């Protein structure tokens, strides 16, 4: 009897799916010999999720440290369906991944494209390169120099709002303020005005804004989607290989709407809010541009903001370089989300470190006051003098080294390749491997924090926060390692064609905020325990149980 007469189409489909799962879980590991399986790594506690729960948990610091100290610069862990993932912070490997062969090691971008649209974080290949070419001039030092008065204007409003609350409190004991909230609000407003010519927050009053709330909730909801209260994994951030193209958006939308998860539905609402406001801001800017430069000059920022300049440049661009309206709209939410939590949380971290290290705080304050007295304009310094303050710069660099906001990024091979290593790894079979053959679609975790903490480069005190190291001269090992990071031999802002385009913007923003606040306030820690949690962007909470960011 014929095969088709005994099995229905659904039964055939189900049989094929079962055979595929059996091949992946049972047969393939026995038949296919992959070099990555010869690299040591920790045991897997689950055939379904491997080490993902251990590696991605917000309390994963101890597990990650053990992985680094026990297995060295290159190791493996298990991902979905117990598949081998490569974990590395080897400098030579990182150079190949981020610079030399960056098109071979591709970033999974589907989740960002779905949530934010085809902005800089949601594109790849030629489309991504075209966007960076258009955006690079507006993130240049020349443009930042012109924008610094706007930075000061926003940060002065933050200082004044904080001063009102301090004066309303007890002058003898001081006033407790949530500095993560103030840092995030200030960062959002700087990004809004300097980036978009748009104000989200007056800073003088605690008035809620729907877009601002959506941005601030984004990280919390991502955390809730990934690790709900019971600690079980629901949807690890881009844990599985992404489709090569952004196909079937209506189908994906419907699937999201039907997902029975409060966190997923909240993320859908956040994505919708971000898109609606992005569209509004874009249409306002585009309409002003069509009315002429005089109309732009009457808008907030007087047409000097990044989006206004980008729109003007796009009008003059050649046909092959021109960005579509969807790409321009995608830059709005991308710009805010990429710059708000990363910078705001770093500012909160610096203020906490200064509170815990009063001698460092006093040294920076003395340096600031001395510079203002000699070269300042009231309570401000111009761009060059601000960036040249040596101890403030050392504190910022050391914080970005030890406490990188983004601890890892993921890459996936687009074809079979060989990844060279600076430090050979001894395989499970005893063979010393100087390079790792990788099959197409192999997932790679680039461990940015471990590279910044590598004692072979930074010395035995590599994990300690010690700003003075930047005034003493860097170790020769650091310079010889040729770390591919775009900033100061660090992987904090990664490197290559997908390096953080706003890293200079972030530096200026951080230094300006510290300069202004230390003139008016002295920071001391409270008795509340502050715990820093691992996530796509590290964040603080009061104690270990709270899920959402907070820092006093």
Short mmCIF file of C-alpha atoms in Angstrom, two decimals:
data_model
loop_
_atom_site.label_atom_id
_atom_site.label_comp_id
_atom_site.label_asym_id
_atom_site.label_seq_id
_atom_site.Cartn_x
_atom_site.Cartn_y
_atom_site.Cartn_z
CA UNK A 1 0.00 0.00 0.00
CA UNK A 2 1.28 3.50 -0.82
CA UNK A 3 2.78 5.65 1.92
CA UNK A 4 0.39 8.54 1.15
CA UNK A 5 -2.65 6.31 1.71
CA UNK A 6 -1.70 5.59 5.34
CA UNK A 7 -0.58 9.02 6.59
CA UNK A 8 -2.36 12.34 6.44
CA UNK A 9 -0.44 15.53 5.68
CA UNK A 10 -0.45 16.69 9.36
CA UNK A 11 0.86 13.29 10.39
CA UNK A 12 3.66 13.52 7.83
CA UNK A 13 4.54 16.99 9.07
CA UNK A 14 4.54 15.84 12.70
CA UNK A 15 6.71 12.84 11.80
CA UNK A 16 9.23 15.08 10.02
CA UNK A 17 9.39 17.43 13.00
CA UNK A 18 9.94 14.48 15.32
CA UNK A 19 12.71 13.11 13.10
CA UNK A 20 14.38 16.54 13.00
CA UNK A 21 14.31 16.89 16.80
CA UNK A 22 15.66 13.34 17.17
CA UNK A 23 18.44 14.16 14.71
CA UNK A 24 19.40 17.36 16.57
CA UNK A 25 19.27 15.85 20.08
CA UNK A 26 20.33 12.25 19.55
CA UNK A 27 21.79 11.31 16.17
CA UNK A 28 23.68 14.39 15.04
CA UNK A 29 26.00 14.57 18.11
CA UNK A 30 27.06 10.99 17.36
CA UNK A 31 27.42 11.34 13.58
CA UNK A 32 28.79 14.86 13.03
CA UNK A 33 32.16 15.68 14.56
CA UNK A 34 32.49 19.42 15.18
CA UNK A 35 35.69 21.06 16.44
CA UNK A 36 33.73 23.26 18.83
CA UNK A 37 32.75 20.14 20.77
CA UNK A 38 36.41 19.57 21.57
CA UNK A 39 36.63 22.84 23.53
CA UNK A 40 36.12 22.50 27.29
CA UNK A 41 33.17 24.09 29.06
CA UNK A 42 30.89 23.61 32.06
CA UNK A 43 28.42 20.71 32.19
CA UNK A 44 24.92 21.29 30.89
CA UNK A 45 22.07 20.99 33.41
CA UNK A 46 19.33 20.82 30.76
CA UNK A 47 18.88 19.18 27.36
CA UNK A 48 16.41 21.92 26.42
CA UNK A 49 18.05 25.15 27.65
CA UNK A 50 21.63 24.10 28.36
CA UNK A 51 23.48 26.72 30.43
CA UNK A 52 21.29 29.65 29.37
CA UNK A 53 19.64 30.07 32.76
CA UNK A 54 23.01 30.15 34.52
CA UNK A 55 24.61 32.45 31.96
CA UNK A 56 21.75 34.91 31.48
CA UNK A 57 20.44 35.13 35.04
CA UNK A 58 20.69 38.59 36.57
CA UNK A 59 22.59 36.94 39.42
CA UNK A 60 25.08 35.23 37.09
CA UNK A 61 28.25 37.06 38.24
CA UNK A 62 29.71 34.17 40.23
CA UNK A 63 29.00 31.64 37.47
CA UNK A 64 30.60 33.90 34.86
CA UNK A 65 33.66 34.46 37.01
CA UNK A 66 34.07 30.71 37.46
CA UNK A 67 33.74 30.19 33.70
CA UNK A 68 36.51 32.73 33.09
CA UNK A 69 38.90 31.51 35.78
CA UNK A 70 38.40 27.79 35.16
CA UNK A 71 38.33 27.68 31.36
CA UNK A 72 40.26 30.77 30.29
CA UNK A 73 39.82 33.03 27.29
CA UNK A 74 37.94 30.55 25.10
CA UNK A 75 35.40 27.97 26.22
CA UNK A 76 32.00 26.59 25.34
CA UNK A 77 28.58 26.58 26.94
CA UNK A 78 25.31 24.96 25.92
CA UNK A 79 22.44 26.87 24.36
CA UNK A 80 18.98 25.85 23.22
CA UNK A 81 18.58 22.15 22.52
CA UNK A 82 21.96 21.72 24.23
CA UNK A 83 23.80 23.11 21.19
CA UNK A 84 27.42 24.19 21.68
CA UNK A 85 28.00 27.95 21.82
CA UNK A 86 31.49 29.43 21.78
CA UNK A 87 32.40 31.92 24.54
CA UNK A 88 35.52 34.02 24.02
CA UNK A 89 37.34 37.15 25.08
CA UNK A 90 40.56 36.26 23.28
CA UNK A 91 41.90 39.52 21.73
CA UNK A 92 42.85 37.97 18.39
CA UNK A 93 39.47 36.25 18.12
CA UNK A 94 37.68 39.50 18.97
CA UNK A 95 39.65 41.33 16.28
CA UNK A 96 38.53 38.83 13.65
CA UNK A 97 34.92 38.88 14.88
CA UNK A 98 34.48 42.65 15.09
CA UNK A 99 36.94 44.01 12.52
CA UNK A 100 38.72 41.71 10.10
CA UNK A 101 35.83 39.38 9.23
CA UNK A 102 32.84 41.21 10.65
CA UNK A 103 30.60 40.13 7.76
CA UNK A 104 31.28 36.49 8.67
CA UNK A 105 30.27 37.08 12.30
CA UNK A 106 26.84 38.66 12.12
CA UNK A 107 24.79 40.14 14.93
CA UNK A 108 21.26 38.68 15.33
CA UNK A 109 19.06 41.75 14.89
CA UNK A 110 15.53 40.39 14.43
CA UNK A 111 14.25 41.33 17.91
CA UNK A 112 15.52 44.91 17.58
CA UNK A 113 14.04 45.21 14.09
CA UNK A 114 10.66 43.97 15.32
CA UNK A 115 10.64 46.25 18.38
CA UNK A 116 12.31 49.39 16.98
CA UNK A 117 12.05 49.18 13.21
CA UNK A 118 14.84 49.40 10.63
CA UNK A 119 17.09 51.77 12.58
CA UNK A 120 20.77 51.32 13.26
CA UNK A 121 20.23 48.44 15.74
CA UNK A 122 17.74 46.68 13.48
CA UNK A 123 19.72 46.53 10.24
CA UNK A 124 22.80 44.75 8.94
CA UNK A 125 25.01 44.51 5.88
CA UNK A 126 24.86 47.26 3.26
CA UNK A 127 21.76 48.83 4.78
CA UNK A 128 23.55 49.23 8.12
CA UNK A 129 26.67 50.65 6.47
CA UNK A 130 24.58 53.17 4.54
CA UNK A 131 22.92 54.36 7.75
CA UNK A 132 26.23 54.72 9.58
CA UNK A 133 27.66 56.71 6.69
CA UNK A 134 24.78 59.16 7.04
CA UNK A 135 24.93 59.30 10.85
CA UNK A 136 28.71 59.52 11.42
CA UNK A 137 29.00 63.32 10.87
CA UNK A 138 26.35 64.17 13.48
CA UNK A 139 28.20 62.16 16.15
CA UNK A 140 31.56 63.77 15.35
CA UNK A 141 33.67 65.76 17.80
CA UNK A 142 32.99 68.89 15.76
CA UNK A 143 29.25 68.57 16.20
CA UNK A 144 29.51 67.64 19.90
CA UNK A 145 31.58 70.77 20.50
CA UNK A 146 28.70 72.83 19.12
CA UNK A 147 26.11 70.94 21.18
CA UNK A 148 27.71 71.31 24.62
CA UNK A 149 25.79 74.49 25.59
CA UNK A 150 22.59 72.46 25.14
CA UNK A 151 23.99 69.75 27.42
CA UNK A 152 24.66 72.34 30.12
CA UNK A 153 21.20 73.87 29.78
CA UNK A 154 19.50 70.53 30.45
CA UNK A 155 21.85 69.50 33.27
CA UNK A 156 21.44 72.86 35.01
CA UNK A 157 17.71 72.17 35.14
CA UNK A 158 18.45 68.82 36.77
CA UNK A 159 20.71 70.49 39.32
CA UNK A 160 18.09 73.12 40.12
CA UNK A 161 15.34 70.51 40.51
CA UNK A 162 17.52 68.44 42.82
CA UNK A 163 18.42 71.55 44.82
CA UNK A 164 14.74 72.30 45.43
CA UNK A 165 14.29 68.86 46.95
CA UNK A 166 17.47 69.08 49.01
CA UNK A 167 16.52 72.46 50.46
CA UNK A 168 13.09 71.12 51.36
CA UNK A 169 14.70 68.35 53.42
CA UNK A 170 16.79 68.22 56.57
CA UNK A 171 20.00 70.18 56.01
CA UNK A 172 21.75 68.41 58.89
CA UNK A 173 21.19 64.82 57.75
CA UNK A 174 20.90 65.34 54.01
CA UNK A 175 18.21 64.13 51.65
CA UNK A 176 17.86 60.71 50.05
CA UNK A 177 17.38 60.90 46.27
CA UNK A 178 17.03 58.12 43.72
CA UNK A 179 20.03 59.09 41.57
CA UNK A 180 19.33 56.42 38.96
CA UNK A 181 16.00 58.12 38.30
CA UNK A 182 17.61 61.55 38.04
CA UNK A 183 20.40 60.25 35.81
CA UNK A 184 17.89 58.52 33.52
CA UNK A 185 15.61 61.56 33.31
CA UNK A 186 18.54 63.82 32.52
CA UNK A 187 19.93 61.44 29.92
CA UNK A 188 16.54 61.13 28.23
CA UNK A 189 16.15 64.91 28.07
CA UNK A 190 19.68 65.43 26.72
CA UNK A 191 19.04 62.80 24.07
CA UNK A 192 15.65 64.33 23.32
CA UNK A 193 16.92 67.87 22.85
CA UNK A 194 20.36 67.21 21.38
CA UNK A 195 19.27 64.18 19.38
CA UNK A 196 15.73 64.97 18.31
CA UNK A 197 15.08 68.63 19.08
CA UNK A 198 12.26 67.43 21.34
CA UNK A 199 11.60 67.78 25.08
CA UNK A 200 10.36 64.76 27.03
CA UNK A 201 10.76 66.05 30.59
CA UNK A 202 10.82 69.56 32.07
CA UNK A 203 12.80 68.07 35.00
CA UNK A 204 11.31 70.73 37.29
CA UNK A 205 8.10 68.76 37.88
CA UNK A 206 7.37 65.06 38.17
CA UNK A 207 5.00 64.93 35.19
CA UNK A 208 4.67 61.59 33.44
CA UNK A 209 5.17 61.25 29.69
CA UNK A 210 3.89 58.17 27.86
CA UNK A 211 6.96 57.85 25.64
CA UNK A 212 9.34 58.42 28.57
CA UNK A 213 7.51 55.77 30.60
CA UNK A 214 7.72 53.34 27.67
CA UNK A 215 11.46 53.90 27.35
CA UNK A 216 12.00 53.52 31.10
CA UNK A 217 9.87 50.36 31.18
CA UNK A 218 11.62 48.76 28.21
CA UNK A 219 14.43 47.16 30.24
CA UNK A 220 12.11 46.00 33.03
CA UNK A 221 9.75 44.30 30.60
CA UNK A 222 12.61 42.66 28.70
CA UNK A 223 13.80 41.31 32.07
CA UNK A 224 10.29 40.13 32.93
CA UNK A 225 9.96 38.40 29.55
CA UNK A 226 13.27 36.65 30.03
CA UNK A 227 13.26 35.83 33.74
CA UNK A 228 9.89 36.02 35.50
CA UNK A 229 9.60 35.84 39.26
CA UNK A 230 10.07 32.08 39.44
CA UNK A 231 13.42 32.36 37.67
CA UNK A 232 12.45 30.17 34.74
CA UNK A 233 13.41 31.17 31.22
CA UNK A 234 10.54 32.26 28.97
CA UNK A 235 12.22 33.91 26.00
CA UNK A 236 15.97 34.54 26.25
CA UNK A 237 17.00 37.58 24.25
CA UNK A 238 17.66 36.34 20.71
CA UNK A 239 18.65 32.86 22.00
CA UNK A 240 18.12 31.06 18.73
CA UNK A 241 19.33 31.72 15.19
CA UNK A 242 17.30 34.49 13.57
CA UNK A 243 15.84 34.29 10.07
CA UNK A 244 18.05 35.84 7.44
CA UNK A 245 15.35 38.30 6.38
CA UNK A 246 12.68 40.26 8.21
CA UNK A 247 9.76 38.41 6.67
CA UNK A 248 6.04 38.14 7.38
CA UNK A 249 5.62 41.15 9.74
CA UNK A 250 1.81 40.86 9.82
CA UNK A 251 2.05 37.18 10.77
CA UNK A 252 4.56 37.94 13.54
CA UNK A 253 2.37 40.74 14.83
CA UNK A 254 -0.61 38.39 15.05
CA UNK A 255 1.47 35.76 16.83
CA UNK A 256 2.58 38.33 19.41
CA UNK A 257 -1.02 39.48 19.95
CA UNK A 258 -2.07 35.88 20.60
CA UNK A 259 0.78 35.14 23.04
CA UNK A 260 -0.76 34.54 26.51
CA UNK A 261 1.85 36.49 28.48
CA UNK A 262 1.29 39.79 30.30
CA UNK A 263 4.97 40.71 29.80
CA UNK A 264 4.86 40.04 26.07
CA UNK A 265 1.68 42.11 25.72
CA UNK A 266 3.26 44.95 27.71
CA UNK A 267 6.26 44.83 25.38
CA UNK A 268 3.89 45.06 22.41
CA UNK A 269 2.31 48.16 23.97
CA UNK A 270 5.75 49.70 24.58
CA UNK A 271 6.79 49.02 21.00
CA UNK A 272 3.59 50.63 19.72
CA UNK A 273 4.11 53.69 21.93
CA UNK A 274 7.70 54.11 20.80
CA UNK A 275 6.69 53.86 17.15
CA UNK A 276 3.78 56.30 17.48
CA UNK A 277 5.91 59.01 19.14
CA UNK A 278 8.80 58.38 16.76
CA UNK A 279 6.43 58.90 13.85
CA UNK A 280 5.11 62.12 15.42
CA UNK A 281 8.60 63.55 15.98
CA UNK A 282 9.69 62.58 12.49
CA UNK A 283 6.63 64.15 10.84
CA UNK A 284 7.11 67.38 12.80
CA UNK A 285 10.77 67.58 11.76
CA UNK A 286 10.00 66.72 8.15
CA UNK A 287 7.24 69.34 7.96
CA UNK A 288 9.55 72.00 9.41
CA UNK A 289 12.26 71.06 6.93
CA UNK A 290 9.83 71.41 4.04
CA UNK A 291 8.92 74.91 5.28
CA UNK A 292 12.61 75.88 5.21
CA UNK A 293 15.53 76.48 7.58
CA UNK A 294 13.72 79.35 9.33
CA UNK A 295 11.04 76.94 10.53
CA UNK A 296 13.67 74.57 11.91
CA UNK A 297 15.35 77.44 13.74
CA UNK A 298 12.13 78.15 15.61
CA UNK A 299 11.98 74.57 16.90
CA UNK A 300 13.63 73.38 20.09
CA UNK A 301 17.37 73.14 19.44
CA UNK A 302 17.11 75.61 16.55
CA UNK A 303 17.71 72.90 13.97
CA UNK A 304 21.07 71.85 15.45
CA UNK A 305 19.81 68.54 16.79
CA UNK A 306 20.94 65.28 15.24
CA UNK A 307 17.60 64.45 13.59
CA UNK A 308 17.28 67.87 11.91
CA UNK A 309 20.81 67.66 10.54
CA UNK A 310 20.20 64.08 9.42
CA UNK A 311 17.04 65.05 7.56
CA UNK A 312 18.82 67.89 5.78
CA UNK A 313 21.71 65.61 4.85
CA UNK A 314 19.29 62.99 3.57
CA UNK A 315 17.67 65.49 1.21
CA UNK A 316 21.07 66.23 -0.34
CA UNK A 317 22.24 62.60 -0.41
CA UNK A 318 22.65 60.64 -3.62
CA UNK A 319 19.98 58.11 -4.53
CA UNK A 320 22.07 55.14 -3.38
CA UNK A 321 22.84 56.74 0.02
CA UNK A 322 19.39 58.17 0.76
CA UNK A 323 17.50 56.69 3.73
CA UNK A 324 13.81 55.80 3.52
CA UNK A 325 11.24 57.35 5.86
CA UNK A 326 10.98 54.03 7.75
CA UNK A 327 14.73 54.03 8.32
CA UNK A 328 14.66 57.61 9.58
CA UNK A 329 11.71 56.90 11.89
CA UNK A 330 13.59 53.86 13.21
CA UNK A 331 16.49 56.09 14.29
CA UNK A 332 14.29 57.96 16.79
CA UNK A 333 13.56 55.10 19.23
CA UNK A 334 16.95 53.55 18.47
CA UNK A 335 18.77 56.72 19.49
CA UNK A 336 16.88 56.99 22.78
CA UNK A 337 17.03 53.33 23.78
CA UNK A 338 20.68 52.88 22.82
CA UNK A 339 21.77 55.92 24.80
CA UNK A 340 19.47 56.21 27.80
CA UNK A 341 19.98 53.13 29.99
CA UNK A 342 23.63 52.64 29.07
CA UNK A 343 24.60 56.23 29.92
CA UNK A 344 22.12 56.78 32.74
CA UNK A 345 23.16 53.60 34.55
CA UNK A 346 26.86 54.48 34.12
CA UNK A 347 26.27 57.91 35.66
CA UNK A 348 24.45 56.28 38.58
CA UNK A 349 27.36 53.84 38.99
CA UNK A 350 29.92 56.69 39.03
CA UNK A 351 27.92 58.62 41.63
CA UNK A 352 27.65 55.49 43.79
CA UNK A 353 31.41 54.89 43.51
CA UNK A 354 32.12 58.50 44.44
CA UNK A 355 29.80 58.16 47.44
CA UNK A 356 31.63 55.00 48.53
CA UNK A 357 35.06 56.57 47.88
CA UNK A 358 34.88 60.10 49.34
CA UNK A 359 38.59 60.72 48.74
CA UNK A 360 38.05 60.20 45.00
CA UNK A 361 34.98 62.44 45.10
CA UNK A 362 36.92 65.24 46.81
CA UNK A 363 39.82 64.93 44.38
CA UNK A 364 37.53 65.29 41.36
CA UNK A 365 35.69 68.19 42.97
CA UNK A 366 38.98 69.98 43.66
CA UNK A 367 40.10 69.41 40.06
CA UNK A 368 36.80 70.79 38.74
CA UNK A 369 36.84 73.90 40.96
CA UNK A 370 40.46 74.62 40.10
CA UNK A 371 39.74 74.35 36.37
CA UNK A 372 36.66 76.57 36.66
CA UNK A 373 38.60 79.22 38.53
CA UNK A 374 41.41 79.23 35.95
CA UNK A 375 39.56 78.67 32.68
CA UNK A 376 35.83 78.47 33.34
CA UNK A 377 32.88 80.48 32.19
CA UNK A 378 30.89 80.70 35.39
CA UNK A 379 30.11 77.10 36.32
CA UNK A 380 30.91 75.62 32.90
CA UNK A 381 33.97 74.58 30.93
CA UNK A 382 34.22 74.53 27.17
CA UNK A 383 34.49 71.21 25.32
CA UNK A 384 38.29 70.98 25.19
CA UNK A 385 38.86 71.91 28.83
CA UNK A 386 36.14 69.57 30.03
CA UNK A 387 37.57 66.62 28.11
CA UNK A 388 41.12 67.38 29.31
CA UNK A 389 40.44 67.11 33.07
CA UNK A 390 42.81 64.22 33.86
CA UNK A 391 41.32 62.75 37.03
CA UNK A 392 37.70 63.06 35.88
CA UNK A 393 38.76 61.32 32.69
CA UNK A 394 40.52 58.57 34.67
CA UNK A 395 37.41 57.96 36.80
CA UNK A 396 35.20 57.74 33.71
CA UNK A 397 37.57 55.39 31.87
CA UNK A 398 38.01 53.13 34.88
CA UNK A 399 34.27 52.92 35.48
CA UNK A 400 33.65 52.08 31.84
CA UNK A 401 36.40 49.44 32.05
CA UNK A 402 35.39 47.67 35.26
CA UNK A 403 31.65 48.20 34.97
CA UNK A 404 30.85 48.05 31.27
CA UNK A 405 27.12 48.59 30.88
CA UNK A 406 26.83 45.96 28.13
CA UNK A 407 28.64 42.83 29.26
CA UNK A 408 28.38 40.71 26.13
CA UNK A 409 27.23 40.76 22.54
CA UNK A 410 26.23 37.84 20.36
CA UNK A 411 27.44 36.96 16.92
CA UNK A 412 26.55 34.14 14.54
CA UNK A 413 28.66 32.77 11.70
CA UNK A 414 27.25 33.30 8.21
CA UNK A 415 29.41 30.54 6.70
CA UNK A 416 31.95 27.90 7.71
CA UNK A 417 35.07 29.65 8.96
CA UNK A 418 38.14 29.34 11.18
CA UNK A 419 38.57 31.62 14.20
CA UNK A 420 42.24 32.20 15.19
CA UNK A 421 43.24 32.54 18.84
CA UNK A 422 46.02 34.52 20.56
CA UNK A 423 45.93 32.06 23.46
CA UNK A 424 45.68 28.40 22.38
CA UNK A 425 43.10 26.25 24.10
CA UNK A 426 43.73 22.61 25.00
CA UNK A 427 40.95 20.45 23.64
CA UNK A 428 39.22 17.64 25.47
CA UNK A 429 41.30 15.23 23.39
CA UNK A 430 44.52 16.84 24.68
CA UNK A 431 45.32 18.63 21.41
CA UNK A 432 46.45 22.27 21.62
CA UNK A 433 44.23 24.36 19.34
CA UNK A 434 45.50 27.67 17.94
CA UNK A 435 42.32 28.20 15.91
CA UNK A 436 38.75 26.93 16.07
CA UNK A 437 36.93 25.70 12.94
CA UNK A 438 33.33 26.88 13.17
CA UNK A 439 30.36 25.68 11.17
CA UNK A 440 27.84 28.04 9.64
CA UNK A 441 25.22 29.30 12.14
CA UNK A 442 27.49 28.77 15.15
CA UNK A 443 26.55 31.11 17.99
CA UNK A 444 29.40 33.07 19.61
CA UNK A 445 29.21 34.94 22.93
CA UNK A 446 31.83 37.70 22.99
CA UNK A 447 32.54 38.29 26.68
CA UNK A 448 33.28 42.03 26.80
CA UNK A 449 33.56 42.32 30.58
CA UNK A 450 36.07 39.48 30.82
CA UNK A 451 38.24 41.18 28.19
CA UNK A 452 38.18 44.38 30.24
CA UNK A 453 39.04 42.33 33.34
CA UNK A 454 41.75 40.15 31.79
CA UNK A 455 44.61 39.94 34.35
CA UNK A 456 47.04 38.96 31.58
CA UNK A 457 46.51 42.46 30.19
CA UNK A 458 45.57 44.67 33.12
CA UNK A 459 47.53 42.99 35.90
CA UNK A 460 46.53 41.12 39.07
CA UNK A 461 44.25 43.97 40.18
CA UNK A 462 42.31 43.90 36.90
CA UNK A 463 38.91 43.53 38.59
CA UNK A 464 39.53 46.37 41.05
CA UNK A 465 38.25 49.90 40.45
CA UNK A 466 41.39 52.03 40.61
CA UNK A 467 41.24 55.26 38.54
CA UNK A 468 44.92 56.00 39.15
CA UNK A 469 45.94 53.28 36.70
CA UNK A 470 45.02 55.64 33.85
CA UNK A 471 47.41 58.29 35.18
CA UNK A 472 50.28 55.82 35.59
CA UNK A 473 50.44 54.70 31.96
CA UNK A 474 48.87 51.54 30.61
CA UNK A 475 50.67 48.19 30.81
CA UNK A 476 52.60 47.21 27.69
CA UNK A 477 50.49 44.05 27.47
CA UNK A 478 47.37 46.17 26.92
CA UNK A 479 48.92 48.10 24.04
CA UNK A 480 50.42 44.98 22.47
CA UNK A 481 47.14 43.06 22.60
CA UNK A 482 45.53 45.29 19.93
CA UNK A 483 42.10 45.12 21.54
CA UNK A 484 39.63 45.98 18.75
CA UNK A 485 37.54 48.30 20.92
CA UNK A 486 36.79 51.75 19.54
CA UNK A 487 37.51 53.39 22.93
CA UNK A 488 40.69 53.32 25.01
CA UNK A 489 41.74 49.64 24.58
CA UNK A 490 38.36 48.59 26.00
CA UNK A 491 35.53 46.47 24.59
CA UNK A 492 32.88 48.55 26.38
CA UNK A 493 31.68 50.17 23.13
CA UNK A 494 32.91 47.22 21.01
CA UNK A 495 34.59 47.98 17.66
CA UNK A 496 34.38 47.61 13.92
CA UNK A 497 31.39 48.46 11.77
CA UNK A 498 28.86 47.93 14.58
CA UNK A 499 30.72 49.83 17.29
CA UNK A 500 28.62 52.20 19.40
CA UNK A 501 28.24 55.24 17.17
CA UNK A 502 27.41 57.49 20.15
CA UNK A 503 30.36 56.67 22.42
CA UNK A 504 31.75 60.21 22.21
CA UNK A 505 28.29 61.64 22.90
CA UNK A 506 28.08 59.45 26.03
CA UNK A 507 31.51 60.58 27.28
CA UNK A 508 30.60 64.26 26.98
CA UNK A 509 27.25 63.70 28.66
CA UNK A 510 28.76 61.78 31.60
CA UNK A 511 31.52 64.33 32.19
CA UNK A 512 29.17 67.31 31.92
CA UNK A 513 26.77 65.84 34.48
CA UNK A 514 29.56 65.02 36.95
CA UNK A 515 31.09 68.49 36.50
CA UNK A 516 27.80 70.27 37.24
CA UNK A 517 26.56 68.08 40.11
CA UNK A 518 29.82 67.95 42.08
CA UNK A 519 29.88 71.74 42.28
CA UNK A 520 26.59 71.74 44.20
CA UNK A 521 26.24 68.41 45.98
CA UNK A 522 28.16 65.99 48.15
CA UNK A 523 27.14 62.36 47.63
CA UNK A 524 27.04 59.78 50.42
CA UNK A 525 25.70 56.20 50.39
CA UNK A 526 22.56 55.23 52.26
CA UNK A 527 22.33 52.10 54.36
CA UNK A 528 20.24 50.37 51.71
CA UNK A 529 21.94 47.49 49.87
CA UNK A 530 22.45 48.27 46.19
CA UNK A 531 22.82 45.22 43.95
CA UNK A 532 23.89 45.36 40.31
CA UNK A 533 22.18 42.87 38.04
CA UNK A 534 23.34 41.31 34.80
CA UNK A 535 21.11 42.05 31.81
CA UNK A 536 21.36 43.36 28.26
CA UNK A 537 22.29 46.58 30.09
CA UNK A 538 23.44 46.14 33.70
CA UNK A 539 21.14 47.85 36.19
CA UNK A 540 20.94 48.42 39.96
CA UNK A 541 18.21 47.45 42.38
CA UNK A 542 17.70 48.00 46.09
CA UNK A 543 18.38 44.53 47.42
CA UNK A 544 18.39 41.31 45.45
CA UNK A 545 14.67 40.67 44.97
CA UNK A 546 13.52 43.80 43.12
CA UNK A 547 13.32 43.27 39.37
CA UNK A 548 13.32 46.85 38.11
CA UNK A 549 16.15 49.40 38.29
CA UNK A 550 16.45 51.62 41.32
CA UNK A 551 19.44 53.24 43.00
CA UNK A 552 19.59 55.50 46.06
#
